[in-house]
PDB file of C-alpha atoms in Angstrom:
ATOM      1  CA  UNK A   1     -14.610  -5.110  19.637  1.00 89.00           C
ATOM      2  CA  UNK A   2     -14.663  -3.446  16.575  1.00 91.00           C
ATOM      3  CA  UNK A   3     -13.149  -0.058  18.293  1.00 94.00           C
ATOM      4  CA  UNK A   4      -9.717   1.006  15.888  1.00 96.00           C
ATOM      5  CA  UNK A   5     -11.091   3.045  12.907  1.00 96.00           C
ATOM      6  CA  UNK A   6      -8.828   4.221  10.095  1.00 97.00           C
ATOM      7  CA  UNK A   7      -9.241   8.188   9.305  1.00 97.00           C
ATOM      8  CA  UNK A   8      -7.570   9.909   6.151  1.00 97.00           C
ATOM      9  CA  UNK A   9      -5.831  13.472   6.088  1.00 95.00           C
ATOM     10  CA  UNK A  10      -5.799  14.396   2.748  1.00 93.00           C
ATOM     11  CA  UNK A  11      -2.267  15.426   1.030  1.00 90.00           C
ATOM     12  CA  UNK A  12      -2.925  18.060  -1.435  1.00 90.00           C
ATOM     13  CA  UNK A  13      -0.711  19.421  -4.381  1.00 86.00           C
ATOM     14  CA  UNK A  14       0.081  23.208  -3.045  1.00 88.00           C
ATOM     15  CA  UNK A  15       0.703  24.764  -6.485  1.00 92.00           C
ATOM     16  CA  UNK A  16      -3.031  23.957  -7.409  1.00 90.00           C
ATOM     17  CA  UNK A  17      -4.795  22.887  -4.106  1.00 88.00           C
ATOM     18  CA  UNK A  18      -5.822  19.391  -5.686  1.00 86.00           C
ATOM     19  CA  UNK A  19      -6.057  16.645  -3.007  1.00 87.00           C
ATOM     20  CA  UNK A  20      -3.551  14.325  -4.783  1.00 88.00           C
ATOM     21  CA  UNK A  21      -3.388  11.493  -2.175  1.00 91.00           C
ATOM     22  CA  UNK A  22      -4.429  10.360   1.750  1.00 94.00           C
ATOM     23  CA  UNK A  23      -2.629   9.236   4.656  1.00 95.00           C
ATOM     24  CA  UNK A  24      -4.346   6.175   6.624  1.00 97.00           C
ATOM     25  CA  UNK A  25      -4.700   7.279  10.222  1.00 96.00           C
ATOM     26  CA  UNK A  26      -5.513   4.362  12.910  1.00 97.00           C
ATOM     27  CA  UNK A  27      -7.704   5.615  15.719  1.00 97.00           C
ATOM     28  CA  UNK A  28      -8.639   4.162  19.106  1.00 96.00           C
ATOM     29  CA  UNK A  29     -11.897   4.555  20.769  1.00 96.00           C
ATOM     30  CA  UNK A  30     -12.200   2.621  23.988  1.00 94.00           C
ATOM     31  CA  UNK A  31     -15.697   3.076  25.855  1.00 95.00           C
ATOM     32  CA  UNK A  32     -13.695   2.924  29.581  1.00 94.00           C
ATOM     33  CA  UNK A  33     -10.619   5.050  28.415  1.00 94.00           C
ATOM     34  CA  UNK A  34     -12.021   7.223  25.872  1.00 94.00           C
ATOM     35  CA  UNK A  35      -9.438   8.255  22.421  1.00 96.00           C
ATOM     36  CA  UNK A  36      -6.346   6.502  23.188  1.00 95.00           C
ATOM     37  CA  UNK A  37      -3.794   8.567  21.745  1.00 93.00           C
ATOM     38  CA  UNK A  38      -1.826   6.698  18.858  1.00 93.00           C
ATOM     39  CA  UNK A  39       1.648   8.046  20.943  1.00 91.00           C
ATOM     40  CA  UNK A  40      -0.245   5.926  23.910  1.00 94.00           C
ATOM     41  CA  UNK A  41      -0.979   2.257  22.104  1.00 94.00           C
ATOM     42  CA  UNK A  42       1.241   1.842  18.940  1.00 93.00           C
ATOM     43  CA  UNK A  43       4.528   1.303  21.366  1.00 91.00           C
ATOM     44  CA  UNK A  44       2.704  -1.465  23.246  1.00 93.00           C
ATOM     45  CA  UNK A  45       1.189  -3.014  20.232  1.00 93.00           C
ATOM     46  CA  UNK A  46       4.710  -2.763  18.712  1.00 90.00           C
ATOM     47  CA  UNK A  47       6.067  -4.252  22.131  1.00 91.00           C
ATOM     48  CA  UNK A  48       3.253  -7.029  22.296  1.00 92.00           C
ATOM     49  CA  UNK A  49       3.791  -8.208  18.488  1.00 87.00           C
ATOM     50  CA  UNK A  50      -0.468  -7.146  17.530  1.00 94.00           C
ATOM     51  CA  UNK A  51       0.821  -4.219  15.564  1.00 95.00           C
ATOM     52  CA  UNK A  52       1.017  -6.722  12.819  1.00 95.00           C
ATOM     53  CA  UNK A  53      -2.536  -7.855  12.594  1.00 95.00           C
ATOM     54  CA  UNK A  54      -3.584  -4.058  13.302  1.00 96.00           C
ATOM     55  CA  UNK A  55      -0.860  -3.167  10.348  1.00 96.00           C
ATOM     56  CA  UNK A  56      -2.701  -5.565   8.014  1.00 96.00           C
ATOM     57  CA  UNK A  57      -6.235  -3.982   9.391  1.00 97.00           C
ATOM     58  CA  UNK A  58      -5.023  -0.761   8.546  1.00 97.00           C
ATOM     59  CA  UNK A  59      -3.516  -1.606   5.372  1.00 97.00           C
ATOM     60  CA  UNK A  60      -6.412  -3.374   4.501  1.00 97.00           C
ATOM     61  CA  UNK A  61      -9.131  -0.731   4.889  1.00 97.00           C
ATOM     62  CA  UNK A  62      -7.108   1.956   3.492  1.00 97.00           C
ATOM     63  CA  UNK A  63      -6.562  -0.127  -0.046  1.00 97.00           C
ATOM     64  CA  UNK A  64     -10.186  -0.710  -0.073  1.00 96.00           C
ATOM     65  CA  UNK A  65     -10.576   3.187   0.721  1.00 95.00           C
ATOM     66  CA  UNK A  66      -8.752   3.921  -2.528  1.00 94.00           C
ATOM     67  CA  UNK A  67     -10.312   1.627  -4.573  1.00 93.00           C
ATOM     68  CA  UNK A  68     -13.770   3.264  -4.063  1.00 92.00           C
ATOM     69  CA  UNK A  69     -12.202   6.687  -4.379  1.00 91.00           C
ATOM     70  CA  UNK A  70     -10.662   5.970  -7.651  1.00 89.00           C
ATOM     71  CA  UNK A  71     -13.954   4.384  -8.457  1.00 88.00           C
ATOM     72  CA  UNK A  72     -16.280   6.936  -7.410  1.00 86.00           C
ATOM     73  CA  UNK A  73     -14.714   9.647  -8.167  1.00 79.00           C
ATOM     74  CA  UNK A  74     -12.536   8.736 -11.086  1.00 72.00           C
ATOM     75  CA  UNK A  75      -9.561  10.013  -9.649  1.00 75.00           C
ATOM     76  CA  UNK A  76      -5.554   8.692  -8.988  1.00 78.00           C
ATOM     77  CA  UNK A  77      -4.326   9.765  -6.127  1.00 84.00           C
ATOM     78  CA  UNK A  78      -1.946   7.890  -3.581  1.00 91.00           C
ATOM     79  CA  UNK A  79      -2.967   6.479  -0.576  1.00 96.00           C
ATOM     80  CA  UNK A  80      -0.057   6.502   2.648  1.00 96.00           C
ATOM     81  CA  UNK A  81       0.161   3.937   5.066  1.00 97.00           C
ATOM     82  CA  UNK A  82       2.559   4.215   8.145  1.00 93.00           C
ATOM     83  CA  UNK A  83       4.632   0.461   8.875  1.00 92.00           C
ATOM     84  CA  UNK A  84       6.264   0.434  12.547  1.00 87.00           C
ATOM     85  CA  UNK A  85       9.644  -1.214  12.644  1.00 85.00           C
ATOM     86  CA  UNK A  86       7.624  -4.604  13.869  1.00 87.00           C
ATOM     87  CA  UNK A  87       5.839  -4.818  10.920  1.00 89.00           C
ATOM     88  CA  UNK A  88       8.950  -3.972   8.500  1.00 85.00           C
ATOM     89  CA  UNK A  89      10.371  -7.020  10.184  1.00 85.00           C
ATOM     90  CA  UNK A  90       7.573  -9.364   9.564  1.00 90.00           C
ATOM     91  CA  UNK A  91       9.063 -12.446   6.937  1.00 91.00           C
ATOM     92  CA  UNK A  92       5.264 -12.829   5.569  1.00 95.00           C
ATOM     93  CA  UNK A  93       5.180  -8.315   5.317  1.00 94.00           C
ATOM     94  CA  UNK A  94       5.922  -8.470   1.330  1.00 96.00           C
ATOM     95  CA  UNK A  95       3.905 -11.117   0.538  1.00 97.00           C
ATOM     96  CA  UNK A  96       0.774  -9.998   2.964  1.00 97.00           C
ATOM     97  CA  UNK A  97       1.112  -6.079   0.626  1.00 97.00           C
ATOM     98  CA  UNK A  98       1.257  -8.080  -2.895  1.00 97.00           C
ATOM     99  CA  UNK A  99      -1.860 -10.559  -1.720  1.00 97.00           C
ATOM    100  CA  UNK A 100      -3.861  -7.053  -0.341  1.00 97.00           C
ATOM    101  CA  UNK A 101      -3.113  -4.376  -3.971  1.00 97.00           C
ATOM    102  CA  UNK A 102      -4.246  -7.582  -6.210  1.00 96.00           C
ATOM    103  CA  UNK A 103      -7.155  -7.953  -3.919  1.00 96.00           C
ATOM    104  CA  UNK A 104      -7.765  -4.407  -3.859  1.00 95.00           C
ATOM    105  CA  UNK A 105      -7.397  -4.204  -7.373  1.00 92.00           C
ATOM    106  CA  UNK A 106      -5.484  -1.009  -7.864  1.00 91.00           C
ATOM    107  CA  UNK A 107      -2.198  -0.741  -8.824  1.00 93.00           C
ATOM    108  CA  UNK A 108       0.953  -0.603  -6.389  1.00 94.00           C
ATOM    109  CA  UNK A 109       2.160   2.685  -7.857  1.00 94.00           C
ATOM    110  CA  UNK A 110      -0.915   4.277  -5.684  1.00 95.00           C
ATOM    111  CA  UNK A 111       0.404   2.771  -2.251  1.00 96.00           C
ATOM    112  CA  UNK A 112       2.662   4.584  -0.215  1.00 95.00           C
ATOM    113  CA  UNK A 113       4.863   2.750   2.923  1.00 95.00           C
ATOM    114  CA  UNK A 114       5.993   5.447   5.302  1.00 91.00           C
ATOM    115  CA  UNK A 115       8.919   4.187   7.552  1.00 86.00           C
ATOM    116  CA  UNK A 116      10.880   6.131   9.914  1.00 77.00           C
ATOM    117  CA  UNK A 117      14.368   5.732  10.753  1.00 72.00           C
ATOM    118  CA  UNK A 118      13.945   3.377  13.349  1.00 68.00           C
ATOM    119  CA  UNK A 119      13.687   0.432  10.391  1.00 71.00           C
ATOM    120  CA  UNK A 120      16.672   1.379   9.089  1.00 69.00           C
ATOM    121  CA  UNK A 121      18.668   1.557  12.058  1.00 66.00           C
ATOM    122  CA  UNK A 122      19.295  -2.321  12.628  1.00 61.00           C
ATOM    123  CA  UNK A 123      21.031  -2.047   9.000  1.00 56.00           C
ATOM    124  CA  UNK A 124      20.117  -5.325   8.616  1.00 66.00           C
ATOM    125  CA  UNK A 125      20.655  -7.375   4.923  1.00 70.00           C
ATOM    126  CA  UNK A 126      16.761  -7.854   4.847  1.00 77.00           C
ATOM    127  CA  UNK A 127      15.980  -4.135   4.758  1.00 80.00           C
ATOM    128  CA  UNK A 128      17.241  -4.105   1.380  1.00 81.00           C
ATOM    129  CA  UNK A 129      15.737  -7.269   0.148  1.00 87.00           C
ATOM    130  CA  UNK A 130      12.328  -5.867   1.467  1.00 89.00           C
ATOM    131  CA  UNK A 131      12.685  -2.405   0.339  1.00 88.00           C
ATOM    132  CA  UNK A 132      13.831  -3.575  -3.102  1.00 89.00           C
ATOM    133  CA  UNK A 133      10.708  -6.183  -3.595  1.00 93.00           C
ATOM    134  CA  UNK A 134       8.818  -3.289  -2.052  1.00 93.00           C
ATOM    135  CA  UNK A 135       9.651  -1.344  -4.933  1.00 93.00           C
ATOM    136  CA  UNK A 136       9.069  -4.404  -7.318  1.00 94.00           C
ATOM    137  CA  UNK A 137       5.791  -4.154  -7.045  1.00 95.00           C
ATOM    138  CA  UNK A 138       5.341  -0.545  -7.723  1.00 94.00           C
ATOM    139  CA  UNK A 139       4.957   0.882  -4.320  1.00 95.00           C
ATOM    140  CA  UNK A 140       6.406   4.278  -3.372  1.00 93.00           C
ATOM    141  CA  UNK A 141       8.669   4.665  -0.108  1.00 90.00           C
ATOM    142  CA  UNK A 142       8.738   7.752   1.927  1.00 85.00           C
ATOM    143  CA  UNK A 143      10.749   8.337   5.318  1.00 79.00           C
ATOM    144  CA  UNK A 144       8.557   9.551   7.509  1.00 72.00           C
ATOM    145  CA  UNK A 145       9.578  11.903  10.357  1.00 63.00           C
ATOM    146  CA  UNK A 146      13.381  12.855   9.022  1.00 60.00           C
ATOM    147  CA  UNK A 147      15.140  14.534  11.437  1.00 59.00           C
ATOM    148  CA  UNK A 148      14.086  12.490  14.435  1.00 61.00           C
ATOM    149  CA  UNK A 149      16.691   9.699  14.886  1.00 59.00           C
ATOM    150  CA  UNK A 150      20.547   9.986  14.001  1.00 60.00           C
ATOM    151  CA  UNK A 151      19.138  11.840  11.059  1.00 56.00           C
ATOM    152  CA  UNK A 152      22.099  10.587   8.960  1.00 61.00           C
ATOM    153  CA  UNK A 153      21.860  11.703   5.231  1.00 64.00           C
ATOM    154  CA  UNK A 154      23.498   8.906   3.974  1.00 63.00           C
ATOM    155  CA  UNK A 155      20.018   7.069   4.349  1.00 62.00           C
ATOM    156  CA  UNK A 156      18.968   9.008   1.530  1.00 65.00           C
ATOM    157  CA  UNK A 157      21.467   7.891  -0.976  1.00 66.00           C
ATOM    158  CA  UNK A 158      21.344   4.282   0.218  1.00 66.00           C
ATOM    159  CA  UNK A 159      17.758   3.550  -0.161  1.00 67.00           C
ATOM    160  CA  UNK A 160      15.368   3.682  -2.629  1.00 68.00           C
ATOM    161  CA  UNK A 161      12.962   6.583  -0.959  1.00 74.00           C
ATOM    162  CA  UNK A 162      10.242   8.355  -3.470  1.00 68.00           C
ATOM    163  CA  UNK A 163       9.140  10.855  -0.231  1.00 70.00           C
ATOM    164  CA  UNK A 164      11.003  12.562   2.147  1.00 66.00           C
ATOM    165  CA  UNK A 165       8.906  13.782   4.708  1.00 67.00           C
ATOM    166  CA  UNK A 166      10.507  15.702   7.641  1.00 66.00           C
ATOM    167  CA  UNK A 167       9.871  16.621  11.036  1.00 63.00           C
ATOM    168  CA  UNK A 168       8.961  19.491  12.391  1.00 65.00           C
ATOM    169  CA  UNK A 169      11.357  19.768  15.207  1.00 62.00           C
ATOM    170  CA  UNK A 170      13.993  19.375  12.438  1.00 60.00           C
TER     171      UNK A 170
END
């Protein structure tokens, strides 16, 4: 019904106040319940399974985002997009991110997956495999929300992470 929207909060480069990249945002308006709060639907689309359709919707608007930024305004900036644990665990995840930066025809190094610890914590084989072909194809990894879960730092030196983003309550 046409009522999740992707927003972007700018990231921008302190020393010079440049807007150097976006994060991808997914929104819910519902005409009965009003803005559904993404703390309010993400766990039961996570729960459900649809958080990998609405993963590839967000992905897929967000790419197509920063290809007409970088073509309007002849910029390269990187553009952030938030994967639950669901999605990480998706077999067709890897090959559904090469298909969409070919389609959107900008390169991989101007993606950004943000995963929290919550992937990580099943310290499963495939979490390498995935991370590693992540990085295959150019795209930047950032743990998003550090300090949250066990918080262990060894995470840091065992996986490939570009961004280190942590949270506040850390």
């Amino acid at each position: 019904r046409n009522e999740f929207t992707v927003v972007y909060q700018p990231q921008i480069e302190i020393s010079n106040g440049k807007i150097i990249g976006a994060e991808a945002l997914l929104r819910w308006h519902n005409p009965a319940l009003g803005q559904v709060t993404p703390d309010e639907f993400i766990p039961i689309t996570e729960q459900n399974g649809l958080i990998v359709p609405i993963g590839q919707f967000v992905l897929t608007q967000a790419l197509a985002m920063s290809t007409q930024w970088h073509q309007q305004y002849d910029v390269n900036f990187r553009m952030a997009v938030n994967l639950s644990p669901r999605q990480f665990r998706d077999p067709d995840l890897v090959n559904f991110i090469e298909k969409a930066i070919k389609h959107s025809g900008i390169s991989g190094e101007y993606l950004e997956l943000e995963i929290t610890e919550g992937v990580l914590m099943n310290a499963q084989s495939y979490i390498d495999d995935v991370l590693n072909e992540l990085k295959s194809l150019g795209v930047r990894i950032s743990m998003d929300d550090f300090g949250t879960g066990y918080s262990s730092l060894s995470y840091l030196r065992s996986y490939p992470f570009d961004v280190l983003k942590i949270d506040r309550s850390f």
